[in-house]
Amino acid sequence: MKKIFKQNNKNRGFTIVETMISVSLFLVIVMAGMGALLNANLLHSKSQDMRSLMDSLSFIMDDMSKNIRTGYNYHCIDDFNFATITTAKSCLINGNGGGIAFTSSSGQTFVYYISSDFKIFRSTQAPYNVLPPSAGNTYVQLTPNEIKIDSISSFSVLGAESSILGNLQQPFVIIKLVGAITSKGVVSPFSIQTSVSQRLVDL
């Protein structure tokens, strides 16, 4: 007599060990993906901050270039004798010109100055000899605190003197800025230079 075995068609589920292994692998993959996503977001944020600071520096350089180009009566401030800034004065290239004063196209006196704490300041009204961070100064800080200008940065002025005194060179200004940008622990050095010629013919 043949024995007939009835096949068990009941579906078997996962064991607790298999479930734990699956969940563990899933968590490891998710955590690795989240770590990569957060790191990418942090790098993007740092990049955006650095780009914003670089844009600020470019805007400052463009602002100085535009005002100097349309101005006249350039005076290189290398001795910090602000009593004579209305007199045209040149200084050597790569010298110690820590600032520049000039008359704008509207007749207003402009002063750009690199301070002792390595920031760029601008003043359009007297007193010009009261330098920041002293109380009572009329200077406005242009560079953000994250931007530090190196001591080798300078303004060089050529041909500022009048042609009556024998000067045959069109007034010419070289702005050299060297320093570093610090943003969220990331330090990025920079070195930029631009040349500006007086638009008004001086010869």
PDB file of N, CA, C and O in Angstrom, residues 72-130:
ATOM      1  N   TYR A  72      41.128 112.812 -10.979  1.00  0.00           N
ATOM      2  CA  TYR A  72      42.367 113.481 -11.382  1.00  0.00           C
ATOM      3  C   TYR A  72      43.076 113.971 -10.114  1.00  0.00           C
ATOM      4  O   TYR A  72      42.571 113.795  -9.008  1.00  0.00           O
ATOM      5  N   ASN A  73      44.247 114.581 -10.291  1.00  0.00           N
ATOM      6  CA  ASN A  73      45.024 115.113  -9.175  1.00  0.00           C
ATOM      7  C   ASN A  73      45.362 114.000  -8.170  1.00  0.00           C
ATOM      8  O   ASN A  73      45.105 114.102  -6.981  1.00  0.00           O
ATOM      9  N   TYR A  74      45.975 112.924  -8.677  1.00  0.00           N
ATOM     10  CA  TYR A  74      46.302 111.773  -7.840  1.00  0.00           C
ATOM     11  C   TYR A  74      47.420 112.116  -6.845  1.00  0.00           C
ATOM     12  O   TYR A  74      48.389 112.803  -7.185  1.00  0.00           O
ATOM     13  N   HIS A  75      47.271 111.601  -5.644  1.00  0.00           N
ATOM     14  CA  HIS A  75      48.291 111.791  -4.605  1.00  0.00           C
ATOM     15  C   HIS A  75      48.548 110.446  -3.933  1.00  0.00           C
ATOM     16  O   HIS A  75      47.648 109.866  -3.319  1.00  0.00           O
ATOM     17  N   CYS A  76      49.772 109.942  -4.063  1.00  0.00           N
ATOM     18  CA  CYS A  76      50.139 108.673  -3.425  1.00  0.00           C
ATOM     19  C   CYS A  76      50.447 108.930  -1.951  1.00  0.00           C
ATOM     20  O   CYS A  76      51.310 109.745  -1.619  1.00  0.00           O
ATOM     21  N   ILE A  77      49.733 108.244  -1.070  1.00  0.00           N
ATOM     22  CA  ILE A  77      49.935 108.423   0.371  1.00  0.00           C
ATOM     23  C   ILE A  77      50.984 107.416   0.828  1.00  0.00           C
ATOM     24  O   ILE A  77      50.674 106.263   1.139  1.00  0.00           O
ATOM     25  N   ASP A  78      52.241 107.849   0.859  1.00  0.00           N
ATOM     26  CA  ASP A  78      53.323 106.975   1.313  1.00  0.00           C
ATOM     27  C   ASP A  78      53.991 107.496   2.576  1.00  0.00           C
ATOM     28  O   ASP A  78      54.795 106.799   3.181  1.00  0.00           O
ATOM     29  N   ASP A  79      53.674 108.725   2.961  1.00  0.00           N
ATOM     30  CA  ASP A  79      54.241 109.281   4.186  1.00  0.00           C
ATOM     31  C   ASP A  79      53.158 109.612   5.214  1.00  0.00           C
ATOM     32  O   ASP A  79      53.447 110.088   6.309  1.00  0.00           O
ATOM     33  N   PHE A  80      51.893 109.367   4.835  1.00  0.00           N
ATOM     34  CA  PHE A  80      50.733 109.597   5.706  1.00  0.00           C
ATOM     35  C   PHE A  80      50.668 111.035   6.203  1.00  0.00           C
ATOM     36  O   PHE A  80      50.246 111.316   7.313  1.00  0.00           O
ATOM     37  N   ASN A  81      51.111 111.951   5.340  1.00  0.00           N
ATOM     38  CA  ASN A  81      50.969 113.370   5.604  1.00  0.00           C
ATOM     39  C   ASN A  81      49.700 113.846   4.901  1.00  0.00           C
ATOM     40  O   ASN A  81      49.727 114.277   3.746  1.00  0.00           O
ATOM     41  N   PHE A  82      48.574 113.730   5.576  1.00  0.00           N
ATOM     42  CA  PHE A  82      47.293 113.990   4.940  1.00  0.00           C
ATOM     43  C   PHE A  82      47.046 115.475   4.707  1.00  0.00           C
ATOM     44  O   PHE A  82      46.061 115.854   4.080  1.00  0.00           O
ATOM     45  N   ALA A  83      47.942 116.319   5.208  1.00  0.00           N
ATOM     46  CA  ALA A  83      47.787 117.756   4.983  1.00  0.00           C
ATOM     47  C   ALA A  83      48.095 118.131   3.548  1.00  0.00           C
ATOM     48  O   ALA A  83      47.724 119.218   3.093  1.00  0.00           O
ATOM     49  N   THR A  84      48.755 117.230   2.806  1.00  0.00           N
ATOM     50  CA  THR A  84      49.174 117.560   1.437  1.00  0.00           C
ATOM     51  C   THR A  84      48.471 116.710   0.385  1.00  0.00           C
ATOM     52  O   THR A  84      48.945 116.648  -0.756  1.00  0.00           O
ATOM     53  N   ILE A  85      47.354 116.059   0.734  1.00  0.00           N
ATOM     54  CA  ILE A  85      46.730 115.129  -0.217  1.00  0.00           C
ATOM     55  C   ILE A  85      46.104 115.837  -1.406  1.00  0.00           C
ATOM     56  O   ILE A  85      45.755 115.195  -2.398  1.00  0.00           O
ATOM     57  N   THR A  86      45.947 117.152  -1.344  1.00  0.00           N
ATOM     58  CA  THR A  86      45.385 117.870  -2.485  1.00  0.00           C
ATOM     59  C   THR A  86      46.463 118.230  -3.502  1.00  0.00           C
ATOM     60  O   THR A  86      46.153 118.802  -4.549  1.00  0.00           O
ATOM     61  N   THR A  87      47.714 117.873  -3.206  1.00  0.00           N
ATOM     62  CA  THR A  87      48.816 118.124  -4.130  1.00  0.00           C
ATOM     63  C   THR A  87      49.160 116.843  -4.877  1.00  0.00           C
ATOM     64  O   THR A  87      49.325 115.793  -4.265  1.00  0.00           O
ATOM     65  N   ALA A  88      49.259 116.914  -6.202  1.00  0.00           N
ATOM     66  CA  ALA A  88      49.583 115.729  -7.001  1.00  0.00           C
ATOM     67  C   ALA A  88      50.955 115.193  -6.624  1.00  0.00           C
ATOM     68  O   ALA A  88      51.916 115.950  -6.468  1.00  0.00           O
ATOM     69  N   LYS A  89      51.031 113.869  -6.459  1.00  0.00           N
ATOM     70  CA  LYS A  89      52.286 113.256  -6.020  1.00  0.00           C
ATOM     71  C   LYS A  89      52.360 111.819  -6.518  1.00  0.00           C
ATOM     72  O   LYS A  89      51.427 111.040  -6.340  1.00  0.00           O
ATOM     73  N   SER A  90      53.495 111.457  -7.112  1.00  0.00           N
ATOM     74  CA  SER A  90      53.722 110.090  -7.575  1.00  0.00           C
ATOM     75  C   SER A  90      54.494 109.311  -6.515  1.00  0.00           C
ATOM     76  O   SER A  90      55.041 109.877  -5.572  1.00  0.00           O
ATOM     77  N   CYS A  91      54.544 107.988  -6.688  1.00  0.00           N
ATOM     78  CA  CYS A  91      55.380 107.142  -5.829  1.00  0.00           C
ATOM     79  C   CYS A  91      55.858 105.962  -6.664  1.00  0.00           C
ATOM     80  O   CYS A  91      55.279 105.637  -7.710  1.00  0.00           O
ATOM     81  N   LEU A  92      56.904 105.314  -6.205  1.00  0.00           N
ATOM     82  CA  LEU A  92      57.539 104.252  -6.975  1.00  0.00           C
ATOM     83  C   LEU A  92      56.663 103.019  -7.059  1.00  0.00           C
ATOM     84  O   LEU A  92      55.850 102.744  -6.172  1.00  0.00           O
ATOM     85  N   ILE A  93      56.867 102.259  -8.146  1.00  0.00           N
ATOM     86  CA  ILE A  93      56.186 100.967  -8.282  1.00  0.00           C
ATOM     87  C   ILE A  93      56.710 100.019  -7.216  1.00  0.00           C
ATOM     88  O   ILE A  93      57.906  99.972  -6.935  1.00  0.00           O
ATOM     89  N   ASN A  94      55.798  99.250  -6.613  1.00  0.00           N
ATOM     90  CA  ASN A  94      56.138  98.329  -5.528  1.00  0.00           C
ATOM     91  C   ASN A  94      56.757  99.062  -4.342  1.00  0.00           C
ATOM     92  O   ASN A  94      57.575  98.517  -3.600  1.00  0.00           O
ATOM     93  N   GLY A  95      56.352 100.322  -4.190  1.00  0.00           N
ATOM     94  CA  GLY A  95      56.821 101.099  -3.052  1.00  0.00           C
ATOM     95  C   GLY A  95      55.937 100.886  -1.838  1.00  0.00           C
ATOM     96  O   GLY A  95      55.300  99.853  -1.680  1.00  0.00           O
ATOM     97  N   ASN A  96      55.894 101.904  -0.979  1.00  0.00           N
ATOM     98  CA  ASN A  96      55.118 101.779   0.256  1.00  0.00           C
ATOM     99  C   ASN A  96      53.879 102.658   0.213  1.00  0.00           C
ATOM    100  O   ASN A  96      53.500 103.269   1.210  1.00  0.00           O
ATOM    101  N   GLY A  97      53.253 102.749  -0.966  1.00  0.00           N
ATOM    102  CA  GLY A  97      52.027 103.522  -1.078  1.00  0.00           C
ATOM    103  C   GLY A  97      50.873 102.812  -0.399  1.00  0.00           C
ATOM    104  O   GLY A  97      50.255 101.907  -0.959  1.00  0.00           O
ATOM    105  N   GLY A  98      50.589 103.221   0.823  1.00  0.00           N
ATOM    106  CA  GLY A  98      49.521 102.569   1.589  1.00  0.00           C
ATOM    107  C   GLY A  98      48.154 103.132   1.315  1.00  0.00           C
ATOM    108  O   GLY A  98      47.159 102.674   1.889  1.00  0.00           O
ATOM    109  N   GLY A  99      48.078 104.127   0.429  1.00  0.00           N
ATOM    110  CA  GLY A  99      46.791 104.722   0.123  1.00  0.00           C
ATOM    111  C   GLY A  99      46.899 105.656  -1.057  1.00  0.00           C
ATOM    112  O   GLY A  99      47.990 105.954  -1.547  1.00  0.00           O
ATOM    113  N   ILE A 100      45.764 106.142  -1.516  1.00  0.00           N
ATOM    114  CA  ILE A 100      45.736 107.083  -2.624  1.00  0.00           C
ATOM    115  C   ILE A 100      44.606 108.074  -2.391  1.00  0.00           C
ATOM    116  O   ILE A 100      43.533 107.712  -1.907  1.00  0.00           O
ATOM    117  N   ALA A 101      44.891 109.336  -2.684  1.00  0.00           N
ATOM    118  CA  ALA A 101      43.880 110.388  -2.626  1.00  0.00           C
ATOM    119  C   ALA A 101      43.778 111.020  -4.008  1.00  0.00           C
ATOM    120  O   ALA A 101      44.781 111.133  -4.720  1.00  0.00           O
ATOM    121  N   PHE A 102      42.585 111.442  -4.388  1.00  0.00           N
ATOM    122  CA  PHE A 102      42.390 112.082  -5.693  1.00  0.00           C
ATOM    123  C   PHE A 102      41.094 112.871  -5.664  1.00  0.00           C
ATOM    124  O   PHE A 102      40.269 112.732  -4.749  1.00  0.00           O
ATOM    125  N   THR A 103      40.937 113.680  -6.675  1.00  0.00           N
ATOM    126  CA  THR A 103      39.721 114.474  -6.826  1.00  0.00           C
ATOM    127  C   THR A 103      38.812 113.774  -7.817  1.00  0.00           C
ATOM    128  O   THR A 103      39.235 113.443  -8.932  1.00  0.00           O
ATOM    129  N   SER A 104      37.582 113.540  -7.412  1.00  0.00           N
ATOM    130  CA  SER A 104      36.645 112.835  -8.291  1.00  0.00           C
ATOM    131  C   SER A 104      36.127 113.767  -9.368  1.00  0.00           C
ATOM    132  O   SER A 104      36.374 114.980  -9.358  1.00  0.00           O
ATOM    133  N   SER A 105      35.394 113.198 -10.311  1.00  0.00           N
ATOM    134  CA  SER A 105      34.851 113.996 -11.415  1.00  0.00           C
ATOM    135  C   SER A 105      33.854 115.042 -10.922  1.00  0.00           C
ATOM    136  O   SER A 105      33.621 116.049 -11.597  1.00  0.00           O
ATOM    137  N   SER A 106      33.289 114.841  -9.731  1.00  0.00           N
ATOM    138  CA  SER A 106      32.345 115.806  -9.160  1.00  0.00           C
ATOM    139  C   SER A 106      33.043 116.842  -8.282  1.00  0.00           C
ATOM    140  O   SER A 106      32.376 117.670  -7.656  1.00  0.00           O
ATOM    141  N   GLY A 107      34.388 116.757  -8.199  1.00  0.00           N
ATOM    142  CA  GLY A 107      35.133 117.710  -7.387  1.00  0.00           C
ATOM    143  C   GLY A 107      35.292 117.298  -5.940  1.00  0.00           C
ATOM    144  O   GLY A 107      35.823 118.073  -5.132  1.00  0.00           O
ATOM    145  N   GLN A 108      34.874 116.098  -5.605  1.00  0.00           N
ATOM    146  CA  GLN A 108      34.957 115.602  -4.234  1.00  0.00           C
ATOM    147  C   GLN A 108      36.274 114.860  -4.019  1.00  0.00           C
ATOM    148  O   GLN A 108      36.767 114.180  -4.920  1.00  0.00           O
ATOM    149  N   THR A 109      36.865 115.007  -2.838  1.00  0.00           N
ATOM    150  CA  THR A 109      38.108 114.319  -2.528  1.00  0.00           C
ATOM    151  C   THR A 109      37.824 112.895  -2.070  1.00  0.00           C
ATOM    152  O   THR A 109      37.013 112.679  -1.163  1.00  0.00           O
ATOM    153  N   PHE A 110      38.477 111.927  -2.698  1.00  0.00           N
ATOM    154  CA  PHE A 110      38.365 110.518  -2.338  1.00  0.00           C
ATOM    155  C   PHE A 110      39.691 110.064  -1.734  1.00  0.00           C
ATOM    156  O   PHE A 110      40.758 110.447  -2.213  1.00  0.00           O
ATOM    157  N   VAL A 111      39.610 109.229  -0.700  1.00  0.00           N
ATOM    158  CA  VAL A 111      40.803 108.629  -0.110  1.00  0.00           C
ATOM    159  C   VAL A 111      40.552 107.139   0.068  1.00  0.00           C
ATOM    160  O   VAL A 111      39.565 106.734   0.703  1.00  0.00           O
ATOM    161  N   TYR A 112      41.418 106.309  -0.525  1.00  0.00           N
ATOM    162  CA  TYR A 112      41.418 104.868  -0.273  1.00  0.00           C
ATOM    163  C   TYR A 112      42.677 104.556   0.531  1.00  0.00           C
ATOM    164  O   TYR A 112      43.760 105.044   0.217  1.00  0.00           O
ATOM    165  N   TYR A 113      42.500 103.718   1.542  1.00  0.00           N
ATOM    166  CA  TYR A 113      43.599 103.519   2.493  1.00  0.00           C
ATOM    167  C   TYR A 113      43.607 102.081   2.999  1.00  0.00           C
ATOM    168  O   TYR A 113      42.550 101.518   3.312  1.00  0.00           O
ATOM    169  N   ILE A 114      44.799 101.471   3.054  1.00  0.00           N
ATOM    170  CA  ILE A 114      44.966 100.138   3.642  1.00  0.00           C
ATOM    171  C   ILE A 114      45.381 100.332   5.093  1.00  0.00           C
ATOM    172  O   ILE A 114      46.457 100.866   5.376  1.00  0.00           O
ATOM    173  N   SER A 115      44.526  99.914   6.012  1.00  0.00           N
ATOM    174  CA  SER A 115      44.754 100.184   7.433  1.00  0.00           C
ATOM    175  C   SER A 115      45.789  99.242   8.030  1.00  0.00           C
ATOM    176  O   SER A 115      46.226  98.273   7.401  1.00  0.00           O
ATOM    177  N   SER A 116      46.163  99.538   9.276  1.00  0.00           N
ATOM    178  CA  SER A 116      47.158  98.723   9.983  1.00  0.00           C
ATOM    179  C   SER A 116      46.629  97.327  10.308  1.00  0.00           C
ATOM    180  O   SER A 116      47.417  96.412  10.565  1.00  0.00           O
ATOM    181  N   ASP A 117      45.305  97.158  10.331  1.00  0.00           N
ATOM    182  CA  ASP A 117      44.735  95.825  10.563  1.00  0.00           C
ATOM    183  C   ASP A 117      44.349  95.154   9.244  1.00  0.00           C
ATOM    184  O   ASP A 117      43.509  94.260   9.210  1.00  0.00           O
ATOM    185  N   PHE A 118      44.956  95.650   8.131  1.00  0.00           N
ATOM    186  CA  PHE A 118      44.877  95.004   6.809  1.00  0.00           C
ATOM    187  C   PHE A 118      43.466  94.951   6.248  1.00  0.00           C
ATOM    188  O   PHE A 118      43.018  93.934   5.733  1.00  0.00           O
ATOM    189  N   LYS A 119      42.773  96.095   6.334  1.00  0.00           N
ATOM    190  CA  LYS A 119      41.481  96.272   5.696  1.00  0.00           C
ATOM    191  C   LYS A 119      41.563  97.478   4.768  1.00  0.00           C
ATOM    192  O   LYS A 119      42.401  98.356   4.947  1.00  0.00           O
ATOM    193  N   ILE A 120      40.691  97.515   3.771  1.00  0.00           N
ATOM    194  CA  ILE A 120      40.631  98.661   2.872  1.00  0.00           C
ATOM    195  C   ILE A 120      39.483  99.567   3.310  1.00  0.00           C
ATOM    196  O   ILE A 120      38.351  99.116   3.477  1.00  0.00           O
ATOM    197  N   PHE A 121      39.819 100.844   3.492  1.00  0.00           N
ATOM    198  CA  PHE A 121      38.827 101.834   3.906  1.00  0.00           C
ATOM    199  C   PHE A 121      38.732 102.924   2.852  1.00  0.00           C
ATOM    200  O   PHE A 121      39.682 103.189   2.106  1.00  0.00           O
ATOM    201  N   ARG A 122      37.576 103.599   2.829  1.00  0.00           N
ATOM    202  CA  ARG A 122      37.369 104.723   1.924  1.00  0.00           C
ATOM    203  C   ARG A 122      36.736 105.877   2.675  1.00  0.00           C
ATOM    204  O   ARG A 122      35.878 105.682   3.533  1.00  0.00           O
ATOM    205  N   SER A 123      37.194 107.082   2.355  1.00  0.00           N
ATOM    206  CA  SER A 123      36.602 108.282   2.943  1.00  0.00           C
ATOM    207  C   SER A 123      36.374 109.309   1.848  1.00  0.00           C
ATOM    208  O   SER A 123      37.183 109.445   0.927  1.00  0.00           O
ATOM    209  N   THR A 124      35.264 110.007   1.939  1.00  0.00           N
ATOM    210  CA  THR A 124      34.950 111.049   0.967  1.00  0.00           C
ATOM    211  C   THR A 124      34.733 112.397   1.654  1.00  0.00           C
ATOM    212  O   THR A 124      34.194 113.318   1.047  1.00  0.00           O
ATOM    213  N   GLN A 125      35.139 112.482   2.924  1.00  0.00           N
ATOM    214  CA  GLN A 125      34.995 113.744   3.633  1.00  0.00           C
ATOM    215  C   GLN A 125      36.051 113.852   4.726  1.00  0.00           C
ATOM    216  O   GLN A 125      36.532 112.852   5.250  1.00  0.00           O
ATOM    217  N   ALA A 126      36.423 115.092   5.053  1.00  0.00           N
ATOM    218  CA  ALA A 126      37.411 115.342   6.100  1.00  0.00           C
ATOM    219  C   ALA A 126      36.796 115.019   7.474  1.00  0.00           C
ATOM    220  O   ALA A 126      35.568 114.984   7.629  1.00  0.00           O
ATOM    221  N   PRO A 127      37.628 114.745   8.491  1.00  0.00           N
ATOM    222  CA  PRO A 127      39.100 114.751   8.456  1.00  0.00           C
ATOM    223  C   PRO A 127      39.662 113.439   7.917  1.00  0.00           C
ATOM    224  O   PRO A 127      39.206 112.375   8.285  1.00  0.00           O
ATOM    225  N   TYR A 128      40.651 113.557   7.046  1.00  0.00           N
ATOM    226  CA  TYR A 128      41.261 112.374   6.444  1.00  0.00           C
ATOM    227  C   TYR A 128      42.404 111.817   7.285  1.00  0.00           C
ATOM    228  O   TYR A 128      42.809 110.680   7.100  1.00  0.00           O
ATOM    229  N   ASN A 129      42.933 112.635   8.185  1.00  0.00           N
ATOM    230  CA  ASN A 129      44.089 112.197   8.977  1.00  0.00           C
ATOM    231  C   ASN A 129      43.692 111.353  10.182  1.00  0.00           C
ATOM    232  O   ASN A 129      44.549 110.787  10.850  1.00  0.00           O
ATOM    233  N   VAL A 130      42.394 111.273  10.488  1.00  0.00           N
ATOM    234  CA  VAL A 130      41.932 110.437  11.604  1.00  0.00           C
ATOM    235  C   VAL A 130      41.622 109.059  11.049  1.00  0.00           C
ATOM    236  O   VAL A 130      40.540 108.805  10.527  1.00  0.00           O
TER     237      VAL A 130
END
